[in-house]
Short mmCIF file of C-alpha atoms and ligand atoms in Angstrom, two decimals:
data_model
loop_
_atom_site.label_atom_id
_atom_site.label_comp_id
_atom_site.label_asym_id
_atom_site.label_seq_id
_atom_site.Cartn_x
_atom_site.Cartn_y
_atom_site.Cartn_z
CA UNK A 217 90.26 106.59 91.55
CA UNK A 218 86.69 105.98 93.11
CA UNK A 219 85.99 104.84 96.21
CA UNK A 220 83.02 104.08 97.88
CA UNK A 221 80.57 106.52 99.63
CA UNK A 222 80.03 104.04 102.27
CA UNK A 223 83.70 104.28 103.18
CA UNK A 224 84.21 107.83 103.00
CA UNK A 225 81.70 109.18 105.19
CA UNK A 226 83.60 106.88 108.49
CA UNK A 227 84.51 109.11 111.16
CA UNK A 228 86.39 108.03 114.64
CA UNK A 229 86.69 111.67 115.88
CA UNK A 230 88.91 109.88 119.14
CA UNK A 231 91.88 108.82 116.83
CA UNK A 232 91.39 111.71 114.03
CA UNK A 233 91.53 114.59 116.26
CA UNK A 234 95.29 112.91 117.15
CA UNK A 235 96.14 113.22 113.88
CA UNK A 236 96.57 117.31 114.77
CA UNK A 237 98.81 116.84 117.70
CA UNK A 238 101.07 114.23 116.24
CA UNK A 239 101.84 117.34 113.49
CA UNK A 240 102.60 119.85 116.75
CA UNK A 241 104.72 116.88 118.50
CA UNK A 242 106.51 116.56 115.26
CA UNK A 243 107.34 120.72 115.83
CA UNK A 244 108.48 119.96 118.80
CA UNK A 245 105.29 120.40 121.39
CA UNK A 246 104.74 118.67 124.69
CA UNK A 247 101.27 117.14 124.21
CA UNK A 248 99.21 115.32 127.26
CA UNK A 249 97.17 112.96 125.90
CA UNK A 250 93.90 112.92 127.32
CA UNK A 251 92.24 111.91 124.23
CA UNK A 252 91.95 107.61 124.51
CA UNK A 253 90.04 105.41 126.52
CA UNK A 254 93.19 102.80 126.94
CA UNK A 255 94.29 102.24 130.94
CA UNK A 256 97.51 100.97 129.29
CA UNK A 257 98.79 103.82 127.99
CA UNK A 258 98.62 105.54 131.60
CA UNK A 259 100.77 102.52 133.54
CA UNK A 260 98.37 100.12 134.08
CA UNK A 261 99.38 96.34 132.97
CA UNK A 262 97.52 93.06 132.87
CA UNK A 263 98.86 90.84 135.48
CA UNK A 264 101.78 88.94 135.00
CA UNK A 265 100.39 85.66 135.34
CA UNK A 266 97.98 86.62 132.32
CA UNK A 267 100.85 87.69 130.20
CA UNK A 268 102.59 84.12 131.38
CA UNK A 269 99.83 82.58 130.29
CA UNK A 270 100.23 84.29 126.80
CA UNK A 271 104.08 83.19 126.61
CA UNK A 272 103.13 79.65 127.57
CA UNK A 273 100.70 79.37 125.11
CA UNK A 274 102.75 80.42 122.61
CA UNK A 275 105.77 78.23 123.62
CA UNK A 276 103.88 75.21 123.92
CA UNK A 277 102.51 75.92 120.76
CA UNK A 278 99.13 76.99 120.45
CA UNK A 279 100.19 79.08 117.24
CA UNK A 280 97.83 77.96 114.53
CA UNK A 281 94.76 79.23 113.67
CA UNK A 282 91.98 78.59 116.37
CA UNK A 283 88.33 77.70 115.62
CA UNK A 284 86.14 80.40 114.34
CA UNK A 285 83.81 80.86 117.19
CA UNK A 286 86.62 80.80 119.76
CA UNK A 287 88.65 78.39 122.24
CA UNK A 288 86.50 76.59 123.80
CA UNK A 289 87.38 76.75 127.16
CA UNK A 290 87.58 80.15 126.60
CA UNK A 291 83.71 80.23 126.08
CA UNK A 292 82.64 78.54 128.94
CA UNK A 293 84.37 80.38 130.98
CA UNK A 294 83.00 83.98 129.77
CA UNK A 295 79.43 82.02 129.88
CA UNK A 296 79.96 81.63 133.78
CA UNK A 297 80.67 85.47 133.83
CA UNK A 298 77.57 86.14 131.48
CA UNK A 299 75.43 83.93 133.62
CA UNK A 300 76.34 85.10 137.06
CA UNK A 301 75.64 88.92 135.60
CA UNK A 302 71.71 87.48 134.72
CA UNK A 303 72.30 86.45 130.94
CA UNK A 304 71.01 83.12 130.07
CA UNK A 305 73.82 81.87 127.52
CA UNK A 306 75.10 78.43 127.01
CA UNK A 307 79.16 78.01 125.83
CA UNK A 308 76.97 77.48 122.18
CA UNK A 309 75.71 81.53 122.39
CA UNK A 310 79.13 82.70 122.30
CA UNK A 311 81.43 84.20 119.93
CA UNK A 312 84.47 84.91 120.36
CA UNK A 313 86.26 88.20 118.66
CA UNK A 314 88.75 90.39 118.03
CA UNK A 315 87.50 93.27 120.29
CA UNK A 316 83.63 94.02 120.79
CA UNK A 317 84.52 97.10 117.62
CA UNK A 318 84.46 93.18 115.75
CA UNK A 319 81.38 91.88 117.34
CA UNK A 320 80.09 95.20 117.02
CA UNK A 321 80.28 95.02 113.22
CA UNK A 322 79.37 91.81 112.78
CA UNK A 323 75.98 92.44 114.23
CA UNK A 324 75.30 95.54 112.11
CA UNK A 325 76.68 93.83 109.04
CA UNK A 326 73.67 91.07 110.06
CA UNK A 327 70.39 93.11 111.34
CA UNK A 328 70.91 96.36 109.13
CA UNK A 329 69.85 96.56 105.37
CA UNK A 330 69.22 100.26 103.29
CA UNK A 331 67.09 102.26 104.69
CA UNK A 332 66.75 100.47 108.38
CA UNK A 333 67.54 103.07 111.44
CA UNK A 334 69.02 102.22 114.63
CA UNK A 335 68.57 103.56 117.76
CA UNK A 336 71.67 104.69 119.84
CA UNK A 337 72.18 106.58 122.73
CA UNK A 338 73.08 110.24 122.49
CA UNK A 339 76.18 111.42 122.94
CA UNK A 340 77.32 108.06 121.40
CA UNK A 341 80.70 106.20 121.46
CA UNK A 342 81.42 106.71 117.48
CA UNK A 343 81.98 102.84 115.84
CA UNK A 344 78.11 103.01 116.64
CA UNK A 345 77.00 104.90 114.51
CA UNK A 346 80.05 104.68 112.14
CA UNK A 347 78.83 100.78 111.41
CA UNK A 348 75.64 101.86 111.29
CA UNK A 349 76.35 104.20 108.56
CA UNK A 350 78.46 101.68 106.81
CA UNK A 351 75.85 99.16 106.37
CA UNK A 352 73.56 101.84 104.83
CA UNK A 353 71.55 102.17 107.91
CA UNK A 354 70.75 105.88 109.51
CA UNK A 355 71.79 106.04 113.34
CA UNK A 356 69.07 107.89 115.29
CA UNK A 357 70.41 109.54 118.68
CA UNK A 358 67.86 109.37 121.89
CA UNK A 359 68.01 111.63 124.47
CA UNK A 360 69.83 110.29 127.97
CA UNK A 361 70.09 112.77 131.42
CA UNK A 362 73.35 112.46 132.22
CA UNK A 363 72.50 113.97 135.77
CA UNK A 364 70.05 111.52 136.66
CA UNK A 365 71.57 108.85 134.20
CA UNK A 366 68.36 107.91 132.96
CA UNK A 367 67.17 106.59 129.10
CA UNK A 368 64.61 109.24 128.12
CA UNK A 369 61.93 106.75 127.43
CA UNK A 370 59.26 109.37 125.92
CA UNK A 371 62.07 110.31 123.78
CA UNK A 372 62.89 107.01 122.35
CA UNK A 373 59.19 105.86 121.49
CA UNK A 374 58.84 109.64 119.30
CA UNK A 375 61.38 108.30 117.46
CA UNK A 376 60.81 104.82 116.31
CA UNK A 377 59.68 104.21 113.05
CA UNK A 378 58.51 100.99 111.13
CA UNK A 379 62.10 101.02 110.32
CA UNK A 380 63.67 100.86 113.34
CA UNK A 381 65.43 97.82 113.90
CA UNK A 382 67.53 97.70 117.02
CA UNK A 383 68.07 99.81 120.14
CA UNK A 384 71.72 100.08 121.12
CA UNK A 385 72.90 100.39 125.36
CA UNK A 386 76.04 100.97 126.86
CA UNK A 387 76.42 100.63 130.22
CA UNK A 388 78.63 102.30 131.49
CA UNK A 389 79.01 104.80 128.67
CA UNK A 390 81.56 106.25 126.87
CA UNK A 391 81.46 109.42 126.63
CA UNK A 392 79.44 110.25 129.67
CA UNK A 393 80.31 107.41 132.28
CA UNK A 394 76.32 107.28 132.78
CA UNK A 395 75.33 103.62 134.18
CA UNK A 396 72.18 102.59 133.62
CA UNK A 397 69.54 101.35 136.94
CA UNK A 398 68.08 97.90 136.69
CA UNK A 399 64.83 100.06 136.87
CA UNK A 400 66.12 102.01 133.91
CA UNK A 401 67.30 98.67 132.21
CA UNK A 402 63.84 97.30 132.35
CA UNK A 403 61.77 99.93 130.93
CA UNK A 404 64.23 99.80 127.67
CA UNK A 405 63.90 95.68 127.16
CA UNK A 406 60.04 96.27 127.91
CA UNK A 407 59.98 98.83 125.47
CA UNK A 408 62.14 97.03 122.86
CA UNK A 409 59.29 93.88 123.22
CA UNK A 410 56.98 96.17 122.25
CA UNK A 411 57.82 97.35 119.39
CA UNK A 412 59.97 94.41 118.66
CA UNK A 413 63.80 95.69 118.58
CA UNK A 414 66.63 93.88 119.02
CA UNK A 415 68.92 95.47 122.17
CA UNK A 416 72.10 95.70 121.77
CA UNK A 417 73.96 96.26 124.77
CA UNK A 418 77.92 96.81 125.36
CA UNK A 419 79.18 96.21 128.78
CA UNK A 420 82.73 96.71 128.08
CA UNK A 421 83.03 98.88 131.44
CA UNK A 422 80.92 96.68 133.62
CA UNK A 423 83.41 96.56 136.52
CA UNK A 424 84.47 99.81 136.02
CA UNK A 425 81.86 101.50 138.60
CA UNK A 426 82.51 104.22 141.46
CA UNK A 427 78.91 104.71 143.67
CA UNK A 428 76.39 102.23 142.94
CA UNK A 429 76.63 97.98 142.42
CA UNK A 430 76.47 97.38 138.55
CA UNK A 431 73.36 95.63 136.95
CA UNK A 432 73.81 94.00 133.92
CA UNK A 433 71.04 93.74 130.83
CA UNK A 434 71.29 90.41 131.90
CA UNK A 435 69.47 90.46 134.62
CA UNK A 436 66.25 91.86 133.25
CA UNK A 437 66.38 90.37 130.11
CA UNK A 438 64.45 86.99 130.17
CA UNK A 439 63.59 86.06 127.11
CA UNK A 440 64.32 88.87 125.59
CA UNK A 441 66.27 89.09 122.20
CA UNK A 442 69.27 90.80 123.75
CA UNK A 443 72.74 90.41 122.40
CA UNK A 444 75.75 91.52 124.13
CA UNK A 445 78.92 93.09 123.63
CA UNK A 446 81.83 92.48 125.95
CA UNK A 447 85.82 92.39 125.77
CA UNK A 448 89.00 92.62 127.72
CA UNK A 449 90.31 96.06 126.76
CA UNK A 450 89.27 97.96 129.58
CA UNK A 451 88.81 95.66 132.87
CA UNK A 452 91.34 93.49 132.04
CA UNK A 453 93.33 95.66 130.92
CA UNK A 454 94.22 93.86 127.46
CA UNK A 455 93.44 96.74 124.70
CA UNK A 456 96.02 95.93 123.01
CA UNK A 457 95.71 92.81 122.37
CA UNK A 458 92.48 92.87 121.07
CA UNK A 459 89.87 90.71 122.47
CA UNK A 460 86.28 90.41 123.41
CA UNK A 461 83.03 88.75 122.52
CA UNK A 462 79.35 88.47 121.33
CA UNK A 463 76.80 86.38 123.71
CA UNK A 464 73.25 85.75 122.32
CA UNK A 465 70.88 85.89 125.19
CA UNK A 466 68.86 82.48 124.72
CA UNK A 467 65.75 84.44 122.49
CA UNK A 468 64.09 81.80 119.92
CA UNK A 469 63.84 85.37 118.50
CA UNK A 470 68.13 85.39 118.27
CA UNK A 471 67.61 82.11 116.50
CA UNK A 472 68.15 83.46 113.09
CA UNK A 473 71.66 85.30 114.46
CA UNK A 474 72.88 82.56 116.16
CA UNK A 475 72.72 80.75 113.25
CA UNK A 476 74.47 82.96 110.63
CA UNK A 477 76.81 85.72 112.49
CA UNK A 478 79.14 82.23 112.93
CA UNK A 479 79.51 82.38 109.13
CA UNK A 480 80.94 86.01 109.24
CA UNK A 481 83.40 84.28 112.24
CA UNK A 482 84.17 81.51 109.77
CA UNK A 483 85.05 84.41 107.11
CA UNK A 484 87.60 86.08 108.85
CA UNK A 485 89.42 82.67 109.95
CA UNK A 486 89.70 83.39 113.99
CA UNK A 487 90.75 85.43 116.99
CA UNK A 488 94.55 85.53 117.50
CA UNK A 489 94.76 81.93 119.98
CA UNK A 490 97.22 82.74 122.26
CA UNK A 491 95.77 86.05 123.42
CA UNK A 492 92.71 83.65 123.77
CA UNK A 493 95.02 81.68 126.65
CA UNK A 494 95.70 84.89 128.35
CA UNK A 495 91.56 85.87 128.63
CA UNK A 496 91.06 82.49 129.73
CA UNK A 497 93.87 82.95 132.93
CA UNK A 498 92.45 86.79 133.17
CA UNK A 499 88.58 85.40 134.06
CA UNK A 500 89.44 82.10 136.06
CA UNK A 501 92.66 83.77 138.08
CA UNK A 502 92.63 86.26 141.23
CA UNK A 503 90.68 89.43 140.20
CA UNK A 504 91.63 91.40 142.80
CA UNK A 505 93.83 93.66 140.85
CA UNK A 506 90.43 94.86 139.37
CA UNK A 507 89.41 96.23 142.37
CA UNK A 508 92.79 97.94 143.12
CA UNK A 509 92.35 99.53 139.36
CA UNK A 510 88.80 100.54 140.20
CA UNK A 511 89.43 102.06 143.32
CA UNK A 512 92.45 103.98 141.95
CA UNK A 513 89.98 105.44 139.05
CA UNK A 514 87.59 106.63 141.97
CA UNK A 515 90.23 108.78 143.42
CA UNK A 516 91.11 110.28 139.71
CA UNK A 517 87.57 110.58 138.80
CA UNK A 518 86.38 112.87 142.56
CA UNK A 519 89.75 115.06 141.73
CA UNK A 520 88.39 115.48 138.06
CA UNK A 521 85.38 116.44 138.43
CA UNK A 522 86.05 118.61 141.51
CA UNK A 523 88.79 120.87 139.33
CA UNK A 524 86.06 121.15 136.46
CA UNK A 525 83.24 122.17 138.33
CA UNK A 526 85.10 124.61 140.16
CA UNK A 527 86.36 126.35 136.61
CA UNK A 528 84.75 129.43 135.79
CA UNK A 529 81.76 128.40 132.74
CA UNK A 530 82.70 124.70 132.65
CA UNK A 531 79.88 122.13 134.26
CA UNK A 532 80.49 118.34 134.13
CA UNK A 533 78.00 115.83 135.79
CA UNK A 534 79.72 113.07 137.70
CA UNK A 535 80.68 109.82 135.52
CA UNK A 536 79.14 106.77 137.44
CA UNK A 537 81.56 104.30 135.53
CA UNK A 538 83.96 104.11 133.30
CA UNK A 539 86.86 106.33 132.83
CA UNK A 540 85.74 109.23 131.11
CA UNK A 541 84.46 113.21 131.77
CA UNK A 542 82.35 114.78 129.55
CA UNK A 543 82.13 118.28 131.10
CA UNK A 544 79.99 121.11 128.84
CA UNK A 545 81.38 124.64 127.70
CA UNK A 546 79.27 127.21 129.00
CA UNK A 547 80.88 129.91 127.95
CA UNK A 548 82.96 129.18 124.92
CA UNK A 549 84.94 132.20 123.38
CA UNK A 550 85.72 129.78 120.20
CA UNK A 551 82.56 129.46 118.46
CA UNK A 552 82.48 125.40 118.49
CA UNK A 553 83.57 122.51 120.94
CA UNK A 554 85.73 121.41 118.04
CA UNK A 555 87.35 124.77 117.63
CA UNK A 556 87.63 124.73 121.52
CA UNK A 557 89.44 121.29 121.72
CA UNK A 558 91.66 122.71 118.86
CA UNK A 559 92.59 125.87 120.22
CA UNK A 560 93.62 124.17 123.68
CA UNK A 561 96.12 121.64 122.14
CA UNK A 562 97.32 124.38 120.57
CA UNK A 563 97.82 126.32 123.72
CA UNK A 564 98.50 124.11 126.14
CA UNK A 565 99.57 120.77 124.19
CA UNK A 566 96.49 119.14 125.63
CA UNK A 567 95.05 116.83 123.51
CA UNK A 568 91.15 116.16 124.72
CA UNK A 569 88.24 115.34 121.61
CA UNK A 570 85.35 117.09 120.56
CA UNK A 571 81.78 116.38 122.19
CA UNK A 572 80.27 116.96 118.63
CA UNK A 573 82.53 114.12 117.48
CA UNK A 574 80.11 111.68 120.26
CA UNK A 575 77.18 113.03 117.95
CA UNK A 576 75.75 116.45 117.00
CA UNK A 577 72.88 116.58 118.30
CA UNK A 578 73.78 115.76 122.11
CA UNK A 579 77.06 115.92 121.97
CA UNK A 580 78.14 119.42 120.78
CA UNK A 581 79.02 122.25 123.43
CA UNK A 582 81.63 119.50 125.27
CA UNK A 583 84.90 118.11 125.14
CA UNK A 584 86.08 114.61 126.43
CA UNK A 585 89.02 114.03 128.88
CA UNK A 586 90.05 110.63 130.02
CA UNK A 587 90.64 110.72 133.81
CA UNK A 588 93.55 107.93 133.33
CA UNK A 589 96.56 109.51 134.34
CA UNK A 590 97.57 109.81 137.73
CA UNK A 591 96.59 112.96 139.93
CA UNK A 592 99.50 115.21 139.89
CA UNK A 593 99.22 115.04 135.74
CA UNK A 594 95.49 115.53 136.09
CA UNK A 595 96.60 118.44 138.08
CA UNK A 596 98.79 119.98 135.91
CA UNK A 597 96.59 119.64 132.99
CA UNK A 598 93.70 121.08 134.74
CA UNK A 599 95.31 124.38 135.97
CA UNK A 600 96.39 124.56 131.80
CA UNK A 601 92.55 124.08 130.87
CA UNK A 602 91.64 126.87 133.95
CA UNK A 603 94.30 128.79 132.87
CA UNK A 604 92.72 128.42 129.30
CA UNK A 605 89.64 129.55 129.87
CA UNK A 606 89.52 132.31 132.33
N1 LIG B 911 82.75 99.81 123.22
C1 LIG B 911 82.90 100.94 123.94
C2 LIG B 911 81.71 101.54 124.59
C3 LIG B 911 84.16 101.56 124.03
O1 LIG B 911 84.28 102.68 124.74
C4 LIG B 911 85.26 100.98 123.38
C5 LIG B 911 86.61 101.63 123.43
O2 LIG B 911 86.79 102.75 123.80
C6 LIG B 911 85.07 99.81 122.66
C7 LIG B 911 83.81 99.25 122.60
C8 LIG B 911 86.21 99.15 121.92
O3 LIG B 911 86.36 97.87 122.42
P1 LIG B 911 87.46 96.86 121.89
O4 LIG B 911 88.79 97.33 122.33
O5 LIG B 911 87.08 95.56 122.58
O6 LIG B 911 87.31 96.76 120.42
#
């Protein structure tokens, strides 16, 4: 039977590409996974007093459905967060989801008709332009150095359009860990005034840094009509239980958002409650245990990119944030990164994803690893990608 066109061209090359080493574990293959972003698959755990809030919440029964835009304690407190990063947000400009890929959709399912092209940076982290896509929009890729980490700004202005309406951020980015400068950060909202764009900007990593103090959009925004993604999958360590949020910068140019992306919150009923309880304790408790995560991420990021630079025809510039390496092919024997990538789990059993799947046009010619595991895996499956490719 039909289905729709919409539908079938969605792509999410991260989980699809694991859909070829589940066959070879099935035969009987070892496979690393070094394919998703998700701390908790590589030991790391939320707290215990964030899970006991979760279990408490639950016993004492907080089990119905919550209210659409979120618990509201829940709100203030990720309003004091927002705030102290620069945003201007009262407990009213926040919306509470399940995940930012939720909040994400949301706000392409309200700014993007036919026809309308978004602005996103290249390589991309896929739902973006996926949703894009879906809403019938076309996803336009701008240019960012990923040695220098900076928003090619000559770039971006060639490519809007009268029908460009939003430019899309994320700092720190997945795939290529770049963090964006305050300096950086304020030529993009100056440039989005101009030509009157909404920015979109996902901070999902923003604790997740290694050399340089984070700066949020917030803090350049002003006015500015800036909407933000956040969550709890990655620095709090909470993926699975799927959890972020949507704050609208206070823009009378936001007004008309603010007003109807509650009504696509109202739709799908609310964000599981007690998991709500457990973000609350996550924010107001001891956050110390980010650090200790961070800091243990440094190490595994230095050894990473260390062992690739040092392989024979493999460069990778060095991920400011996040958890991710994004290291280019110089001198691939396979014809495509996706080939590459295939060829390797194959070989070795590692399982790493495409860069073309981050976006043809800046992504091709690389592969993404997740730096998650601990060193003396990293290890192992670096000598197997050496090995590999010399
Ligand atoms: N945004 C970025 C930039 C990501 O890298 C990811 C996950 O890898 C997400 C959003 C997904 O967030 P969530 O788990 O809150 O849906």
């Amino acid at each position: 039977m039909k289905i729709s066109q919409r539908v079938a061209g969605v792509e999410y090359a991260i989980r699809d590409i694991a859909l070829e080493a589940r066959k070879l574990q099935n035969q009987g293959k070892k496979i690393t996974y070094l394919n998703i972003g998700d701390p908790l698959q590589y030991g790391f755990q939320p707290p215990d007093r964030v899970k006991e809030a979760m279990i408490k919440a639950i016993k004492e029964g907080q089990n119905y459905y919550a209210s659409s835009e979120g618990l509201p304690e829940l709100r203030q407190a990720i309003t004091e967060k927002e705030k102290a990063k620069g945003l201007q947000v009262l407990p009213d400009d926040i919306l509470v989801t399940n995940g930012v890929s939720e909040g994400l959709e949301m706000i392409m399912a309200s700014i993007v008709e036919p026809g309308d092209e978004v602005l996103i940076p290249g390589p991309y982290y896929p739902p973006y332009a996926s949703y894009v896509r879906l809403f019938g929009g076309k996803p336009i890729e701008f240019l960012v150095d990923l040695h220098n980490s900076t928003p090619n700004l000559d770039d971006i202005r060639s490519k809007i359009t009268e029908k460009t309406v939003a430019i899309c951020l994320i700092s720190p980015n997945n795939p290529t860990g770049v963090v964006f400068s305050e300096k950086s950060l304020r030529d993009l909202i100056d440039l989005a005034n101009e030509y009157d764009l909404y920015v979109i900007c996902d901070e999902i990593y923003d604790q997740i840094v290694f050399d340089e103090k984070f700066t949020g959009i917030g803090k350049v925004s002003r006015d500015s009509p800036v909407i933000l993604l956040n969550g709890f999958s990655k620095v709090h360590l909470m993926s699975g239980w799927r959890i972020g949020y949507i704050a609208f910068n206070q823009s009378p140019k936001l007004d008309l958002l603010r007003e109807n992306v509650p009504k696509l919150s109202r739709v799908r009923i609310a964000t599981n409650l007690p998991v709500q309880y457990a973000a609350l304790e996550s924010l107001r408790g001891p956050q110390d245990y980010i650090s200790k995560f961070v800091s243990e991420l440094k190490k595994r990021r230095d050894y990473t990119i260390k062992r690739l630079n040092e392989i024979p025809g493999m460069s990778c510039s060095n991920p400011k944030g996040a958890f991710y390496a994004f290291p280019k092919i110089e001198n691939n024997k396979y014809g495509s990164d996706k080939e590459f990538v295939t060829e390797l789990l194959k070989a070795t059993g590692i399982l790493t994803v495409h860069g073309s799947g981050f976006g043809t046009q800046y992504g091709t010619g690389h592969f993404r690893m997740v730096f998650l595991p601990d060193i003396p895996i990293l290890q192992q499956a670096l000598d197997q990608i050496e090995d590999f490719v010399t």
